[in-house]
PDB file of C-alpha atoms and ligand atoms in Angstrom:
ATOM      1  CA  MET D 433    -149.767 241.885 233.817  1.00  0.00           C
ATOM      2  CA  THR D 434    -146.811 240.712 235.881  1.00  0.00           C
ATOM      3  CA  THR D 435    -143.617 240.447 233.874  1.00  0.00           C
ATOM      4  CA  HIS D 436    -140.446 239.047 235.345  1.00  0.00           C
ATOM      5  CA  LEU D 437    -137.387 240.756 233.909  1.00  0.00           C
ATOM      6  CA  ASP D 438    -135.240 237.647 234.069  1.00  0.00           C
ATOM      7  CA  CYS D 439    -137.876 235.256 232.741  1.00  0.00           C
ATOM      8  CA  ILE D 440    -137.096 233.816 229.312  1.00  0.00           C
ATOM      9  CA  PHE D 441    -140.761 233.210 228.449  1.00  0.00           C
ATOM     10  CA  CYS D 442    -141.731 236.767 229.468  1.00  0.00           C
ATOM     11  CA  LYS D 443    -138.999 237.925 227.069  1.00  0.00           C
ATOM     12  CA  ILE D 444    -140.429 235.734 224.305  1.00  0.00           C
ATOM     13  CA  VAL D 445    -143.944 237.109 225.004  1.00  0.00           C
ATOM     14  CA  ALA D 446    -142.487 240.643 224.762  1.00  0.00           C
ATOM     15  CA  SER D 447    -140.654 239.717 221.494  1.00  0.00           C
ATOM     16  CA  GLN D 448    -137.300 240.465 223.140  1.00  0.00           C
ATOM     17  CA  ILE D 449    -136.236 236.910 222.302  1.00  0.00           C
ATOM     18  CA  PRO D 450    -137.352 235.366 218.989  1.00  0.00           C
ATOM     19  CA  SER D 451    -139.522 232.275 218.794  1.00  0.00           C
ATOM     20  CA  ARG D 452    -141.207 230.220 216.093  1.00  0.00           C
ATOM     21  CA  LYS D 453    -144.787 231.234 216.784  1.00  0.00           C
ATOM     22  CA  ALA D 454    -147.693 228.886 216.112  1.00  0.00           C
ATOM     23  CA  TYR D 455    -150.598 230.810 217.681  1.00  0.00           C
ATOM     24  CA  GLU D 456    -151.319 233.989 219.597  1.00  0.00           C
ATOM     25  CA  ASP D 457    -154.323 235.630 221.234  1.00  0.00           C
ATOM     26  CA  ASP D 458    -154.855 238.155 224.055  1.00  0.00           C
ATOM     27  CA  GLU D 459    -153.935 235.677 226.780  1.00  0.00           C
ATOM     28  CA  LEU D 460    -151.734 233.041 225.179  1.00  0.00           C
ATOM     29  CA  LEU D 461    -148.659 232.620 223.018  1.00  0.00           C
ATOM     30  CA  VAL D 462    -147.807 229.266 221.460  1.00  0.00           C
ATOM     31  CA  PHE D 463    -144.394 228.552 219.939  1.00  0.00           C
ATOM     32  CA  HIS D 464    -142.257 225.580 218.951  1.00  0.00           C
ATOM     33  CA  ASP D 465    -139.947 224.151 221.631  1.00  0.00           C
ATOM     34  CA  ILE D 466    -136.328 224.979 220.814  1.00  0.00           C
ATOM     35  CA  ASN D 467    -135.223 221.470 221.834  1.00  0.00           C
ATOM     36  CA  PRO D 468    -138.066 219.219 220.655  1.00  0.00           C
ATOM     37  CA  THR D 469    -138.537 215.749 222.107  1.00  0.00           C
ATOM     38  CA  ALA D 470    -141.225 214.842 219.577  1.00  0.00           C
ATOM     39  CA  PRO D 471    -141.788 215.567 215.864  1.00  0.00           C
ATOM     40  CA  VAL D 472    -144.372 218.173 216.921  1.00  0.00           C
ATOM     41  CA  HIS D 473    -143.455 219.919 220.177  1.00  0.00           C
ATOM     42  CA  LEU D 474    -145.276 223.132 221.067  1.00  0.00           C
ATOM     43  CA  LEU D 475    -145.304 225.216 224.244  1.00  0.00           C
ATOM     44  CA  VAL D 476    -148.545 226.941 225.244  1.00  0.00           C
ATOM     45  CA  VAL D 477    -147.570 229.943 227.367  1.00  0.00           C
ATOM     46  CA  PRO D 478    -149.889 232.361 229.180  1.00  0.00           C
ATOM     47  CA  LYS D 479    -148.821 235.964 228.628  1.00  0.00           C
ATOM     48  CA  GLU D 480    -149.303 236.569 232.347  1.00  0.00           C
ATOM     49  CA  HIS D 481    -146.330 235.444 234.403  1.00  0.00           C
ATOM     50  CA  PHE D 482    -147.023 232.876 237.091  1.00  0.00           C
ATOM     51  CA  GLU D 483    -144.697 230.054 237.992  1.00  0.00           C
ATOM     52  CA  ASN D 484    -146.680 226.852 237.738  1.00  0.00           C
ATOM     53  CA  LEU D 485    -149.816 225.054 238.925  1.00  0.00           C
ATOM     54  CA  ILE D 486    -148.508 225.273 242.506  1.00  0.00           C
ATOM     55  CA  SER D 487    -148.828 229.051 242.412  1.00  0.00           C
ATOM     56  CA  ALA D 488    -151.905 229.191 240.158  1.00  0.00           C
ATOM     57  CA  LYS D 489    -155.021 230.860 241.589  1.00  0.00           C
ATOM     58  CA  PRO D 490    -158.728 230.100 241.162  1.00  0.00           C
ATOM     59  CA  ASP D 491    -158.829 233.064 238.740  1.00  0.00           C
ATOM     60  CA  HIS D 492    -156.638 231.031 236.373  1.00  0.00           C
ATOM     61  CA  ALA D 493    -159.253 228.303 235.921  1.00  0.00           C
ATOM     62  CA  ALA D 494    -160.652 229.610 232.641  1.00  0.00           C
ATOM     63  CA  LEU D 495    -157.192 230.257 231.218  1.00  0.00           C
ATOM     64  CA  LEU D 496    -155.988 226.759 232.104  1.00  0.00           C
ATOM     65  CA  GLY D 497    -159.130 225.300 230.574  1.00  0.00           C
ATOM     66  CA  ARG D 498    -158.643 227.260 227.358  1.00  0.00           C
ATOM     67  CA  MET D 499    -155.073 225.967 227.100  1.00  0.00           C
ATOM     68  CA  GLN D 500    -156.287 222.378 227.173  1.00  0.00           C
ATOM     69  CA  LEU D 501    -159.134 222.957 224.771  1.00  0.00           C
ATOM     70  CA  LEU D 502    -156.831 224.659 222.256  1.00  0.00           C
ATOM     71  CA  ALA D 503    -154.469 221.691 222.207  1.00  0.00           C
ATOM     72  CA  PRO D 504    -156.292 219.485 219.644  1.00  0.00           C
ATOM     73  CA  ARG D 505    -156.496 222.325 217.143  1.00  0.00           C
ATOM     74  CA  LEU D 506    -152.854 223.350 217.628  1.00  0.00           C
ATOM     75  CA  ALA D 507    -151.681 219.748 217.367  1.00  0.00           C
ATOM     76  CA  ALA D 508    -153.627 219.141 214.160  1.00  0.00           C
ATOM     77  CA  GLU D 509    -152.568 222.445 212.573  1.00  0.00           C
ATOM     78  CA  ASN D 510    -148.921 221.644 213.236  1.00  0.00           C
ATOM     79  CA  GLY D 511    -148.892 218.117 211.868  1.00  0.00           C
ATOM     80  CA  ALA D 512    -149.833 215.887 214.810  1.00  0.00           C
ATOM     81  CA  ALA D 513    -152.840 214.323 213.130  1.00  0.00           C
ATOM     82  CA  ASN D 514    -152.991 211.157 215.190  1.00  0.00           C
ATOM     83  CA  GLY D 515    -153.081 212.347 218.797  1.00  0.00           C
ATOM     84  CA  PHE D 516    -150.717 214.051 221.210  1.00  0.00           C
ATOM     85  CA  ARG D 517    -149.625 214.360 224.835  1.00  0.00           C
ATOM     86  CA  THR D 518    -149.990 217.400 227.049  1.00  0.00           C
ATOM     87  CA  VAL D 519    -147.566 217.889 229.951  1.00  0.00           C
ATOM     88  CA  ILE D 520    -147.139 220.601 232.581  1.00  0.00           C
ATOM     89  CA  ASN D 521    -143.996 220.264 234.697  1.00  0.00           C
ATOM     90  CA  ASN D 522    -144.287 221.742 238.195  1.00  0.00           C
ATOM     91  CA  GLY D 523    -141.433 222.391 240.601  1.00  0.00           C
ATOM     92  CA  PRO D 524    -138.125 220.557 241.118  1.00  0.00           C
ATOM     93  CA  ASP D 525    -139.596 217.076 241.392  1.00  0.00           C
ATOM     94  CA  GLY D 526    -141.723 217.846 238.321  1.00  0.00           C
ATOM     95  CA  ARG D 527    -138.498 218.605 236.408  1.00  0.00           C
ATOM     96  CA  GLN D 528    -139.594 222.164 235.695  1.00  0.00           C
ATOM     97  CA  GLU D 529    -136.789 224.150 234.029  1.00  0.00           C
ATOM     98  CA  VAL D 530    -138.529 227.400 233.108  1.00  0.00           C
ATOM     99  CA  TYR D 531    -140.521 228.886 235.987  1.00  0.00           C
ATOM    100  CA  HIS D 532    -143.230 230.502 233.857  1.00  0.00           C
ATOM    101  CA  LEU D 533    -146.179 228.141 233.536  1.00  0.00           C
ATOM    102  CA  HIS D 534    -146.367 226.387 230.176  1.00  0.00           C
ATOM    103  CA  MET D 535    -148.041 223.347 228.706  1.00  0.00           C
ATOM    104  CA  HIS D 536    -146.119 221.083 226.349  1.00  0.00           C
ATOM    105  CA  ILE D 537    -148.002 219.603 223.378  1.00  0.00           C
ATOM    106  CA  MET D 538    -146.094 216.642 221.942  1.00  0.00           C
ATOM    107  CA  GLY D 539    -147.251 214.716 218.924  1.00  0.00           C
ATOM    108  CA  GLY D 540    -146.166 213.032 215.752  1.00  0.00           C
ATOM    109  CA  ALA D 541    -145.079 209.443 215.409  1.00  0.00           C
ATOM    110  CA  HIS D 542    -144.224 207.742 218.730  1.00  0.00           C
ATOM    111  CA  PRO D 543    -143.449 210.881 220.741  1.00  0.00           C
ATOM    112  CA  TRP D 544    -143.074 208.828 223.928  1.00  0.00           C
ATOM    113  CA  LYS D 545    -139.911 207.085 222.680  1.00  0.00           C
ATOM    114  CA  ARG D 546    -137.703 210.080 223.435  1.00  0.00           C
ATOM    115  CA  MET D 547    -139.370 211.203 226.642  1.00  0.00           C
ATOM    116  CA  GLY D 548    -137.201 210.978 229.761  1.00  0.00           C
TER     117      GLY D 548
HETATM  118  P1  LIG G1232    -139.844 222.590 231.468  1.00  0.00           P
HETATM  119  O1  LIG G1232    -139.719 223.866 232.267  1.00  0.00           O
HETATM  120  O2  LIG G1232    -139.121 221.457 232.114  1.00  0.00           O
HETATM  121  O3  LIG G1232    -141.259 222.235 231.160  1.00  0.00           O
HETATM  122  O4  LIG G1232    -139.096 222.791 230.090  1.00  0.00           O
HETATM  123  C1  LIG G1232    -138.918 224.047 229.465  1.00  0.00           C
HETATM  124  C2  LIG G1232    -138.909 223.851 227.966  1.00  0.00           C
HETATM  125  O5  LIG G1232    -138.670 225.125 227.368  1.00  0.00           O
HETATM  126  C3  LIG G1232    -137.860 222.893 227.435  1.00  0.00           C
HETATM  127  O6  LIG G1232    -138.501 221.875 226.673  1.00  0.00           O
HETATM  128  C4  LIG G1232    -136.956 223.779 226.561  1.00  0.00           C
HETATM  129  O7  LIG G1232    -136.483 223.120 225.420  1.00  0.00           O
HETATM  130  C5  LIG G1232    -137.889 224.930 226.211  1.00  0.00           C
HETATM  131  N1  LIG G1232    -137.210 226.183 225.923  1.00  0.00           N
HETATM  132  C6  LIG G1232    -136.279 226.812 226.669  1.00  0.00           C
HETATM  133  N2  LIG G1232    -135.889 227.962 226.082  1.00  0.00           N
HETATM  134  C7  LIG G1232    -136.611 228.079 224.946  1.00  0.00           C
HETATM  135  C8  LIG G1232    -136.679 229.060 223.901  1.00  0.00           C
HETATM  136  N3  LIG G1232    -135.905 230.160 223.911  1.00  0.00           N
HETATM  137  N4  LIG G1232    -137.538 228.849 222.866  1.00  0.00           N
HETATM  138  C9  LIG G1232    -138.300 227.736 222.838  1.00  0.00           C
HETATM  139  N5  LIG G1232    -138.297 226.786 223.793  1.00  0.00           N
HETATM  140  C10 LIG G1232    -137.467 226.953 224.833  1.00  0.00           C
HETATM  141 ZN1  LIG G1233    -142.421 234.924 232.831  1.00  0.00          ZN
END
């Protein structure tokens, strides 16, 4: 598995930086966003380091599918009972800040009101 020494999400995956974990399996770690923009704001992070969908490979298809299919369960378990948004930011124009692919899950009452 590729780990980038300077990558904050690789450090969270390696438990070198703490996070509020919501779910973990062999391929994925899910934790609460440190700066939430919705009442429920989770980040679904592959343990493998790759930057974003621009650099994703066909081999990542199953992983990316699993991330989406996990979202309803994670949202419901964490209090977003009435729907949610999923967002993946890609590259500068996609306003990506952390260059380790991750999917936001945002739910709770009116999550869109605070989205930029
Ligand atoms: P983006 O790359 O634009 O999709 O955004 C990265 C997200 O990671 C932002 O919503 C940050 O609040 C979040 N974030 C950055 N550092 C941490 C951290 N140490 N723990 C949890 N969330 C983080
Ligand atoms: Zn990384």
